[in-house]
Coordinates of C-alpha atoms in Angstrom, one line a residue:
X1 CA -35.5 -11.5 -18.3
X2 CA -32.4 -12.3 -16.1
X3 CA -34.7 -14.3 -13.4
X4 CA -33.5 -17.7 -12.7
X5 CA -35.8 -20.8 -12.5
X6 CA -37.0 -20.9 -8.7
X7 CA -34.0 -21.9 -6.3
X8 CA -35.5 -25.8 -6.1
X9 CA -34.5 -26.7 -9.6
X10 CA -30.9 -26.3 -9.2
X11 CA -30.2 -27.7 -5.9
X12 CA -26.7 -28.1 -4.4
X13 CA -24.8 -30.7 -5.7
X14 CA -23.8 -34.1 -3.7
X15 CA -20.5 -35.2 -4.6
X16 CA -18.3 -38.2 -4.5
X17 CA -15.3 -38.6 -1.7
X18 CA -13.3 -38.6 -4.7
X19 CA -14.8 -36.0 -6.8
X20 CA -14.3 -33.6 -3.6
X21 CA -10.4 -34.4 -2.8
X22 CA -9.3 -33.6 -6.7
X23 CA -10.8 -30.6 -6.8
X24 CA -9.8 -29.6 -3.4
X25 CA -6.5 -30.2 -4.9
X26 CA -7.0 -28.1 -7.7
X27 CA -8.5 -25.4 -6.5
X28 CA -6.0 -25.0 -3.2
X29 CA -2.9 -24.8 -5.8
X30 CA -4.8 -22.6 -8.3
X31 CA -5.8 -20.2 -5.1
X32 CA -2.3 -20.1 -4.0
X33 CA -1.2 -19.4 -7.0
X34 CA -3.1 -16.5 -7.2
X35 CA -2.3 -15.1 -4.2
X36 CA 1.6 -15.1 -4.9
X37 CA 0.3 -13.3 -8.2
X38 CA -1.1 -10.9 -5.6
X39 CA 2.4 -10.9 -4.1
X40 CA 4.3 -9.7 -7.0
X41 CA 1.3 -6.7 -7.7
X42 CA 0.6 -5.2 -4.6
X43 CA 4.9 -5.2 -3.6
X44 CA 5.0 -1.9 -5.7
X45 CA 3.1 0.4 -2.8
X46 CA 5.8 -0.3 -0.5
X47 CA 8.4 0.8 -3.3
X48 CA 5.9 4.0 -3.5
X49 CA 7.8 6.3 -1.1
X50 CA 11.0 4.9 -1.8
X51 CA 11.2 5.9 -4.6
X52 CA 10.6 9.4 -4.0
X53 CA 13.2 10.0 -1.7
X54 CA 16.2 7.5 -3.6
X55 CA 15.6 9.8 -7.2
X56 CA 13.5 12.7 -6.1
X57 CA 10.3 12.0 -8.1
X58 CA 7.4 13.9 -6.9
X59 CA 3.8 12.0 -5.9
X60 CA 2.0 12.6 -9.5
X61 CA 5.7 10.9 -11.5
X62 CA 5.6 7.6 -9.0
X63 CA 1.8 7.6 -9.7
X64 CA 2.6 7.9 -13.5
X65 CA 3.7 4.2 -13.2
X66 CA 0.6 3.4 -11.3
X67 CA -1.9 4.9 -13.8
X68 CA 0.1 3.3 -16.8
X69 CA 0.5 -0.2 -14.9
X70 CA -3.5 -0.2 -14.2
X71 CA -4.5 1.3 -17.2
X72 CA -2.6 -1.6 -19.4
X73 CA -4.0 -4.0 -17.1
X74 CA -7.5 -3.3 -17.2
X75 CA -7.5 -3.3 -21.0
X76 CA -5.7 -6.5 -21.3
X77 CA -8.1 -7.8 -19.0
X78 CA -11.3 -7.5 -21.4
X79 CA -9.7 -8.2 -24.7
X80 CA -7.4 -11.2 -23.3
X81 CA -10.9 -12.4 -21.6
X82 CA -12.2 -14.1 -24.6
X83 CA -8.6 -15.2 -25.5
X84 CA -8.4 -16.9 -21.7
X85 CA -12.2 -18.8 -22.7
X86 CA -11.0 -20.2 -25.8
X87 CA -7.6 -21.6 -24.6
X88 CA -8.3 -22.6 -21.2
X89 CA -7.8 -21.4 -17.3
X90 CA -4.8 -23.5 -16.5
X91 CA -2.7 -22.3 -19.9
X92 CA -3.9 -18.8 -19.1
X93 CA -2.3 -18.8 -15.5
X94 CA 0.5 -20.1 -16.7
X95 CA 1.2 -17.4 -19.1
X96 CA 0.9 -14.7 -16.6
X97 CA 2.7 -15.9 -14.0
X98 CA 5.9 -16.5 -16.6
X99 CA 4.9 -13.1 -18.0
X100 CA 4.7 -11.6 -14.2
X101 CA 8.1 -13.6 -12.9
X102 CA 9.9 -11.7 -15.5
X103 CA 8.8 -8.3 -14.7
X104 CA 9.3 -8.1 -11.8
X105 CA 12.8 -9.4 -11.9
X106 CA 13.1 -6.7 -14.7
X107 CA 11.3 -3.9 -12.4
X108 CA 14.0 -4.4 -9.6
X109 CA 17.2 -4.9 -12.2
X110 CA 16.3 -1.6 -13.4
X111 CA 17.8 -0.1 -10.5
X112 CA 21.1 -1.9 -11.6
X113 CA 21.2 -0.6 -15.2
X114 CA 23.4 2.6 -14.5
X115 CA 22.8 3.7 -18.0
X116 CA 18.9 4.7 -17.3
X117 CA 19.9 7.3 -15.3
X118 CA 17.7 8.3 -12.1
X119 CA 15.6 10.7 -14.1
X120 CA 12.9 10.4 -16.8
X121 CA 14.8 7.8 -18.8
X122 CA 14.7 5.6 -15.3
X123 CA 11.0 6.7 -14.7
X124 CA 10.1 5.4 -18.4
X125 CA 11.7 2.1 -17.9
X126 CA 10.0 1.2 -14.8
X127 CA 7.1 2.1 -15.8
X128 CA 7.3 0.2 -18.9
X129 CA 8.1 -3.0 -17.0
X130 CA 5.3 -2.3 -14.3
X131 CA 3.0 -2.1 -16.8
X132 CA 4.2 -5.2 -18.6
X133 CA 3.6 -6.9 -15.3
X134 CA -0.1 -6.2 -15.0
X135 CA -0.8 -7.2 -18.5
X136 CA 0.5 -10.9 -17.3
X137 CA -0.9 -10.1 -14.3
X138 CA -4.5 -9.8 -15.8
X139 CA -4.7 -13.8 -17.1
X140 CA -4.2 -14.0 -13.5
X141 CA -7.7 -13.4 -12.4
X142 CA -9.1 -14.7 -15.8
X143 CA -7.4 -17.8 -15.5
X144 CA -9.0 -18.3 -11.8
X145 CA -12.5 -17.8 -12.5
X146 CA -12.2 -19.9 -15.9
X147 CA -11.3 -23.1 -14.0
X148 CA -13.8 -22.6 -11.1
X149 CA -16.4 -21.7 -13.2
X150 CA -15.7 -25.6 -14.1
X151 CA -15.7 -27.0 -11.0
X152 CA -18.7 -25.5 -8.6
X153 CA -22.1 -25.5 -9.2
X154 CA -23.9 -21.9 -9.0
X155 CA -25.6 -22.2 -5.6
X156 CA -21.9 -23.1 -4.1
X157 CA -20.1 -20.1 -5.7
X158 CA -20.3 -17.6 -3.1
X159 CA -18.5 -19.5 -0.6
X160 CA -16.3 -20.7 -2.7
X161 CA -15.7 -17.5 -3.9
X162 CA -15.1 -17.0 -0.1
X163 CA -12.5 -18.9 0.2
X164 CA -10.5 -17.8 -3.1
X165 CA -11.1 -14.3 -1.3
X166 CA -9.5 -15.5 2.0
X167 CA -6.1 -17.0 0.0
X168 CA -5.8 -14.0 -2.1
X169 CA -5.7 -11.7 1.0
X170 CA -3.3 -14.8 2.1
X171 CA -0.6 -12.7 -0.8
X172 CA -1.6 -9.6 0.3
X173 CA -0.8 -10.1 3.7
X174 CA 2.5 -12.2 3.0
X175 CA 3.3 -8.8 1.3
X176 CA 2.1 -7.0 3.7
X177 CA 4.2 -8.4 6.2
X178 CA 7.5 -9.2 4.7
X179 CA 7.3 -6.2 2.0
X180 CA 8.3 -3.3 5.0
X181 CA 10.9 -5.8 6.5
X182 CA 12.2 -5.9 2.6
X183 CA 12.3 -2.2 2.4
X184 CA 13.9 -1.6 5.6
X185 CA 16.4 -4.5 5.2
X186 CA 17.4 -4.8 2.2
X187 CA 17.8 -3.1 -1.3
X188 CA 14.3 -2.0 -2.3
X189 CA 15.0 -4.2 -4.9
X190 CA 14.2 -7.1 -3.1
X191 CA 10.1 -6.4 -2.3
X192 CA 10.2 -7.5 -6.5
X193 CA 13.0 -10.4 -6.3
X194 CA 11.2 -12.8 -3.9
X195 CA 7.5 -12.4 -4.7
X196 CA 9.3 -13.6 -8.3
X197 CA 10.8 -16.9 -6.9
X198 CA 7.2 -17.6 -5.4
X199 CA 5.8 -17.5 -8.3
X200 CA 7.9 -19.7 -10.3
X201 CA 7.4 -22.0 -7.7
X202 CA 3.4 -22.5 -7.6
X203 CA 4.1 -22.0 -11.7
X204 CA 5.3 -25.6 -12.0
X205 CA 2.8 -26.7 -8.9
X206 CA -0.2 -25.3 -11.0
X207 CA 1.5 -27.1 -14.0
X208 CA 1.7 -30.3 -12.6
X209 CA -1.7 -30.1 -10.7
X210 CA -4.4 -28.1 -12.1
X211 CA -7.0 -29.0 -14.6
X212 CA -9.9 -27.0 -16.4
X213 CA -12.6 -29.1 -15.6
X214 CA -13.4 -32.5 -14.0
X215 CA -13.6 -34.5 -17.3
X216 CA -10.0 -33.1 -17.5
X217 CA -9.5 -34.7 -14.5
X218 CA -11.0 -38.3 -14.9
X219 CA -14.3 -37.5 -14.0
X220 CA -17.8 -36.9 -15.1
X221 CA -18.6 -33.4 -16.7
X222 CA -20.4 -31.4 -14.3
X223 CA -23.3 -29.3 -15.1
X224 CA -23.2 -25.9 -13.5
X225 CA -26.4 -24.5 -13.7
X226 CA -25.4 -21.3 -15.2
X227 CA -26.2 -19.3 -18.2
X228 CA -23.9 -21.5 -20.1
X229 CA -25.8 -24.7 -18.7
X230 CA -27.8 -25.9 -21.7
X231 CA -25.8 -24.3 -24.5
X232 CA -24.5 -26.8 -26.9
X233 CA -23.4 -24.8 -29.7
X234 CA -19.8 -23.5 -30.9
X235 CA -18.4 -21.1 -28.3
X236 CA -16.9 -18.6 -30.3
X237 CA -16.0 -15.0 -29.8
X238 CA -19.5 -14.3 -31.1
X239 CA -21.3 -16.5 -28.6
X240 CA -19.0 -14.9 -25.6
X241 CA -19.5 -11.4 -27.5
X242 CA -23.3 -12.1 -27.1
X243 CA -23.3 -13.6 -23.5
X244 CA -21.1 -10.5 -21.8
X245 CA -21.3 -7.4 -24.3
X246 CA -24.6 -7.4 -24.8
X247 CA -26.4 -8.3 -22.1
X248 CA -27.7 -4.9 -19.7
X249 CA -26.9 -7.2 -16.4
X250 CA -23.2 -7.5 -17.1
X251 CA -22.8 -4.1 -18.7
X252 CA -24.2 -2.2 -15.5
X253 CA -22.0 -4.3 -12.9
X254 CA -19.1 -3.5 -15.7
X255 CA -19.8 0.6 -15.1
X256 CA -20.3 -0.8 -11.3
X257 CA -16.3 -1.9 -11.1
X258 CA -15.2 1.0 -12.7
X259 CA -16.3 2.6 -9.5
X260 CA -15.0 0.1 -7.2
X261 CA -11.7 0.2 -9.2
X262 CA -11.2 4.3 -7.9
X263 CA -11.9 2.9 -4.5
X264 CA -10.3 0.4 -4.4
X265 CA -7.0 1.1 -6.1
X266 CA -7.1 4.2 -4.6
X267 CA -7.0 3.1 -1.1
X268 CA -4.7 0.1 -1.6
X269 CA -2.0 2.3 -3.6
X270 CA -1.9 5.1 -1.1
X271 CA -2.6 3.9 2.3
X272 CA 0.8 2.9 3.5
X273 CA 2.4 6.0 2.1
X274 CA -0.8 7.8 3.8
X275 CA 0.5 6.2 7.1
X276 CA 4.1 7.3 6.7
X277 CA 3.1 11.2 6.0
X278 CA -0.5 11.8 7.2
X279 CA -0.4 10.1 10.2
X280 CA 3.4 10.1 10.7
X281 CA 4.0 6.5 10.8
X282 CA 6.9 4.4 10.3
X283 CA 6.5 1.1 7.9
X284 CA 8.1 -1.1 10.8
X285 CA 5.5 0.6 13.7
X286 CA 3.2 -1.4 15.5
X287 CA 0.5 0.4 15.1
X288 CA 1.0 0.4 11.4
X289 CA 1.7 -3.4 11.6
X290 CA -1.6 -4.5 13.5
X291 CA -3.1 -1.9 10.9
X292 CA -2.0 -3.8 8.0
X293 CA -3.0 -6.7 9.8
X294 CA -6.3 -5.7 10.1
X295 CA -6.8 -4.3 6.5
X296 CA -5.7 -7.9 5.4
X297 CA -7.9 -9.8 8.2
X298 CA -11.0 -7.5 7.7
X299 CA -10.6 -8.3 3.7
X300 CA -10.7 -12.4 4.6
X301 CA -13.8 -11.7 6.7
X302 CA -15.6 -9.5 3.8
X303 CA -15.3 -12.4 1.3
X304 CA -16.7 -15.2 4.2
X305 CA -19.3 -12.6 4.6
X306 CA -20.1 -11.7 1.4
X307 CA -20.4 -15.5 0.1
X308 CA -22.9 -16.8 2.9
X309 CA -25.2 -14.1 2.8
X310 CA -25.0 -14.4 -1.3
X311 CA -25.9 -18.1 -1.0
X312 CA -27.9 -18.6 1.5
X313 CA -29.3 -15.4 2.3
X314 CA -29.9 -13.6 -1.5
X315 CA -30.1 -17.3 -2.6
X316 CA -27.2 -16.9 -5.2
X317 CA -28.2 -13.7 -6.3
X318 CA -24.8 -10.9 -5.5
X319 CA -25.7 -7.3 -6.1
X320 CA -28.0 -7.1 -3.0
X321 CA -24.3 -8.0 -1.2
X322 CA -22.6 -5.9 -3.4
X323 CA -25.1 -2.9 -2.3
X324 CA -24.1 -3.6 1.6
X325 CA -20.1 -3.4 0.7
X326 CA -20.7 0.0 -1.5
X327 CA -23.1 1.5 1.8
X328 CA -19.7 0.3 4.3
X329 CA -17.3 2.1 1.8
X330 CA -19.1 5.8 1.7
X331 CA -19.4 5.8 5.6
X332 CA -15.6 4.7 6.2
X333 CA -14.7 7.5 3.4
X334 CA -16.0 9.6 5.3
X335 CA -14.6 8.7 8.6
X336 CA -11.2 8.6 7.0
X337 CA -12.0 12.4 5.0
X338 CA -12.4 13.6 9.0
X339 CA -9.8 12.1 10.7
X340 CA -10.9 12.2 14.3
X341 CA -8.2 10.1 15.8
X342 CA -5.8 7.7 14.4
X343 CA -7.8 4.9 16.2
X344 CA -10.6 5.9 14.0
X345 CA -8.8 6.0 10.8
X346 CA -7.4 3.1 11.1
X347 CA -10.8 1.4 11.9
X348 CA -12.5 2.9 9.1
X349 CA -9.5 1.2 6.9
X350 CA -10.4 -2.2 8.3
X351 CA -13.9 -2.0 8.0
X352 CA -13.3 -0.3 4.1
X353 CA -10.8 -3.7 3.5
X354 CA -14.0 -5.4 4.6
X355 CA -16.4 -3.6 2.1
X356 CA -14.1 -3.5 -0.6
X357 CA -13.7 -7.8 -0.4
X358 CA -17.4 -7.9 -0.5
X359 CA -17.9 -6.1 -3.7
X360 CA -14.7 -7.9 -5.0
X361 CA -16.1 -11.7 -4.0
X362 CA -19.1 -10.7 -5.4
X363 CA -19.0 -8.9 -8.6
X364 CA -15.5 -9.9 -10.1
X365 CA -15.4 -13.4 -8.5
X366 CA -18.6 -14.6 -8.8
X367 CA -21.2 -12.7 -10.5
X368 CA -18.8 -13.4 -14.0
X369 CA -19.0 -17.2 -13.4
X370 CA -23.2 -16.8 -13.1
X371 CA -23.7 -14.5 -16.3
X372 CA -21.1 -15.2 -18.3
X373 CA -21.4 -19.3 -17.5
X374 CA -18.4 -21.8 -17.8
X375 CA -18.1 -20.9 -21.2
X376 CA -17.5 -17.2 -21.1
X377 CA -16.8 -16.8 -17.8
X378 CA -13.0 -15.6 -18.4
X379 CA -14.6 -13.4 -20.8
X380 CA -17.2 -11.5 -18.4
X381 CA -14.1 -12.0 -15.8
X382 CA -12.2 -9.7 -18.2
X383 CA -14.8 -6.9 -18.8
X384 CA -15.4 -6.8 -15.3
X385 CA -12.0 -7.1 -13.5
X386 CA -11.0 -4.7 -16.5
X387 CA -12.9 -2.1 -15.6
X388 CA -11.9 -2.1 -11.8
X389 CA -8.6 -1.6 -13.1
X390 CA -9.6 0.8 -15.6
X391 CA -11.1 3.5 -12.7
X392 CA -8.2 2.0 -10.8
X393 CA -5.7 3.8 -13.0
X394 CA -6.9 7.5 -12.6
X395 CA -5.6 6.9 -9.1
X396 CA -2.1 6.5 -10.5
X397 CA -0.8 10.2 -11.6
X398 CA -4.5 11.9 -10.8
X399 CA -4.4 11.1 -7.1
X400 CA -0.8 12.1 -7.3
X401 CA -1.2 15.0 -8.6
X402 CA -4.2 15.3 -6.3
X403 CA -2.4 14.6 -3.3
X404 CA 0.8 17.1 -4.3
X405 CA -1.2 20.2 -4.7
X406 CA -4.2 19.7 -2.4
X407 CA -2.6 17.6 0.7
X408 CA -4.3 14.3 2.4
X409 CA -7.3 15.7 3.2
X410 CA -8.1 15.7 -0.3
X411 CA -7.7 11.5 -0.6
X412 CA -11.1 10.4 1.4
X413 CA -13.6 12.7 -0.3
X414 CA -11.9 12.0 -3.6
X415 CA -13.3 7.8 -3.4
X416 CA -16.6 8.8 -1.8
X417 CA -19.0 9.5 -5.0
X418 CA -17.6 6.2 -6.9
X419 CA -18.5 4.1 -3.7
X420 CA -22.0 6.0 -3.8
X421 CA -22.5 5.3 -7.7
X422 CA -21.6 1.8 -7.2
X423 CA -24.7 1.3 -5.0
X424 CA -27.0 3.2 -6.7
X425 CA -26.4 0.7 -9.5
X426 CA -26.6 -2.4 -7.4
X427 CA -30.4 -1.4 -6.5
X428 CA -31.3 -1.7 -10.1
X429 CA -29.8 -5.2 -10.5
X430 CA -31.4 -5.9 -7.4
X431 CA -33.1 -9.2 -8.1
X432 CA -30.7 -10.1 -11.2
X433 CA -30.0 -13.8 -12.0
X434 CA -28.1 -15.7 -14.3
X435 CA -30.8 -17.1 -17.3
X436 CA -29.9 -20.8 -18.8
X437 CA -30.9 -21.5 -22.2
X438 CA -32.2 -25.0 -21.7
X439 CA -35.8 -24.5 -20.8
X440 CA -35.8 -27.3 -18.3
X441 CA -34.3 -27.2 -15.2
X442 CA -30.6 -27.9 -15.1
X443 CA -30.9 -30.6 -12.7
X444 CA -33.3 -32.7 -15.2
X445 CA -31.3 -31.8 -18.2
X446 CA -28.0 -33.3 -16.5
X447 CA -27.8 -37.3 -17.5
X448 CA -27.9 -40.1 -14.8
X449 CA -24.3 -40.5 -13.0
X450 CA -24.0 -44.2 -11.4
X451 CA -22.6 -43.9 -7.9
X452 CA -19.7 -43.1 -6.6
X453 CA -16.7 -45.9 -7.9
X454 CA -13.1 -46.6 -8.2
X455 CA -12.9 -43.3 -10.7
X456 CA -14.7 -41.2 -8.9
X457 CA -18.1 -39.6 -10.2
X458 CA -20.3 -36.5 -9.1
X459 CA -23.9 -36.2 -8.9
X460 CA -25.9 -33.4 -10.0
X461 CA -29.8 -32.8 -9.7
X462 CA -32.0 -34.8 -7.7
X463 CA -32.9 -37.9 -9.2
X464 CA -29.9 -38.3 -11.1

């Protein structure tokens, strides 16, 4: 049912000089964009243990913030999905990062309001901002695959999804960098002030810069041989209802990211504060610095990795790669569960940044472009990046509480079963494709573009 035509009918596209500089232009802002979003989501880990220790909250009342955050954000994610399809990619990022500027400037005021408190009424506050946050924050990732799902042509997404992967590690590692230095420099306050002033400042560049699609852009209309290619009807919440809620493809890698959400949030969320008190590390060591390094290295390498062996090696199809990421995460699990040395563990945290960015690239970058097509793509975007972040919120005040009564030994085991689900799932999608509804191929259906002039024109197909 899901089986595309045979890989001949939709060959890779040839583009103009033209066609190729605009969208490198829109695509570098819009992916640096995203990765100061990153910026001001992942800064709250290194406010984790800070926190603690300035008001006395215990592991499960910090996590509280984290499960309500993630929780927020992974709902908002699918029901703002078909909101982000029917008003466009670039609006959509534009609303979350005002939405996310604010928050955070609000998250790290809150310590300045001296009538909260430092109890419960404090504890309530912030996590009522933080959660605020990720609901901007989740046009963020909706907004991103909307536009792309414009611009690139289905046998190019996996690298291109590659390199999105590469500049959003870019904010995690900016963060990861400069977010201890913050800590142990300034106010706390801080890690939340600056990635704020980043993002208003590739707001007005995405303003100025970014378009949905190339028509918007002066240029011919693309076809991207996807499961939207061929539809010529009203795109309504029906038709994205039908496209992403009902089909059994999208529905299993939906149950699929709820597991990598556990995983993932859970090892993102903890690790630094595992570094500080299981392995007895300080935020400004250098073993925890070329650790952090690594994680954000390793996580640029899974997305490279993931994308070539999509496209040229699965020939565009992703949960085979997904499978490989979700096999890497049980055996690093397992490595970190043991703890044989700190060399070790901090391998296995590489190697599980590496696996995690593969499933990432993959299922919420790329396989929401193939099935849910350019014009529900923000829509299958949402379901899926929504249910990462809905797993990803029992790591928030469960973990915690986890963690409080049981100890770090507790943390590895806890993510191993999700990783092996996750897999198991994978197999059964194993030769899943996105399926047009033209009946021709999409290379015949697209209409002659003259060559390459003054305006700029691509060329899809192989006659044109």
């Amino acid at each position: 049912m899901h089986d595309a035509a045979p890989s001949s009918s939709s060959p890779r596209p040839e583009y103009s000089r033209k066609f190729r500089l605009r969208r490198a232009q829109n695509w570098l802002t819009l992916g640096t964009m995203y990765a100061a979003m990153y910026m001001g989501r992942y800064n709250f880990s290194f406010a984790n243990a800070t926190l603690s220790q300035k008001y006395g909250w215990s592991k499960a009342q910090v996590g509280a913030i984290i499960s309500a955050a993630t929780l927020i954000y992974g709902l908002s994610a699918i029901f703002n999905g078909p909101l982000a399809d029917r008003i466009g990619g670039r609006k959509a990022m534009l609303v979350g990062a005002g939405g996310a500027v604010v928050f955070n400037l609000a998250f790290g005021l809150g310590a300045y309001l001296g009538f909260l408190g430092t109890g419960t009424v404090l504890l309530g506050y912030l996590a009522t901002v933080w959660s605020l946050n990720m609901y901007f924050q989740s046009y963020s990732a909706l907004a991103l695959i909307k536009v792309n799902s414009g611009w690139f042509h289905i046998s190019e997404r996996g690298v291109f999804s590659a390199i999105f992967g590469s500049m959003i590690q870019g904010g995690r590692a900016l963060i990861y960098f400069i977010g201890p230095l913050l800590v142990l420099a300034l106010p706390w306050q801080f890690v939340f002030f600056v990635p704020a002033l980043v993002m208003t400042t590739l707001g007005l560049l995405t303003f100025l810069w970014v378009r949905d699609a190339p028509d918007e852009a002066g240029l011919p209309a693309l076809d991207t041989a996807d499961a939207s290619s061929g539809y010529t009807g009203k795109v309504d919440f029906k038709y994205v209802a039908k496209v992403v809620f009902t089909n059994p493809v999208t529905l299993t890698i939906a149950v699929a990211e709820f597991c990598t959400g556990f995983v993932r949030h859970g090892f993102e969320q903890w690790f630094p504060r595992y570094m500080m008190e299981a392995q007895k590390l300080s935020l400004d060591s250098p073993v925890f610095q070329k650790g952090a390094t690594g994680v954000v290295l390793a996580g640029i390498a899974g997305a490279f990795t993931a994308g070539f062996m999509s496209d040229l090696l699965f020939k565009a199809r992703r949960p085979p790669v997904a499978f490989i990421g979700y096999v890497l995460q049980v055996v690093c699990m397992a490595i970190i569960w043991k703890a044989p040395s700190i060399e070790l563990v901090i391998a296995a945290f590489v190697v599980n940044s590496f696996s995690i960015s593969i499933v990432h690239s993959m299922l919420s970058g790329t396989a929401s472009m193939d099935f849910g097509g350019k014009k529900a793509a923000a829509t299958a975007a949402g379901m899926f990046d929504g249910m990462q972040y809905v797993g990803g919120s029992v790591v928030g005040v469960g973990m915690g509480w986890m963690l409080d009564h049981f100890g770090w030994g507790a943390w590895g085991p806890s993510m191993i079963g999700f990783s092996a689900v996750g897999g198991v799932l994978m197999l059964t999608l194993w030769n899943a494709r996105p399926k047009a509804h033209s009946a021709q191929p999409a290379a015949a259906a697209q209409a002659p573009v003259p060559p390459s002039n003054e305006q700029g024109s691509s060329r899809t197909g192989t006659g044109g």
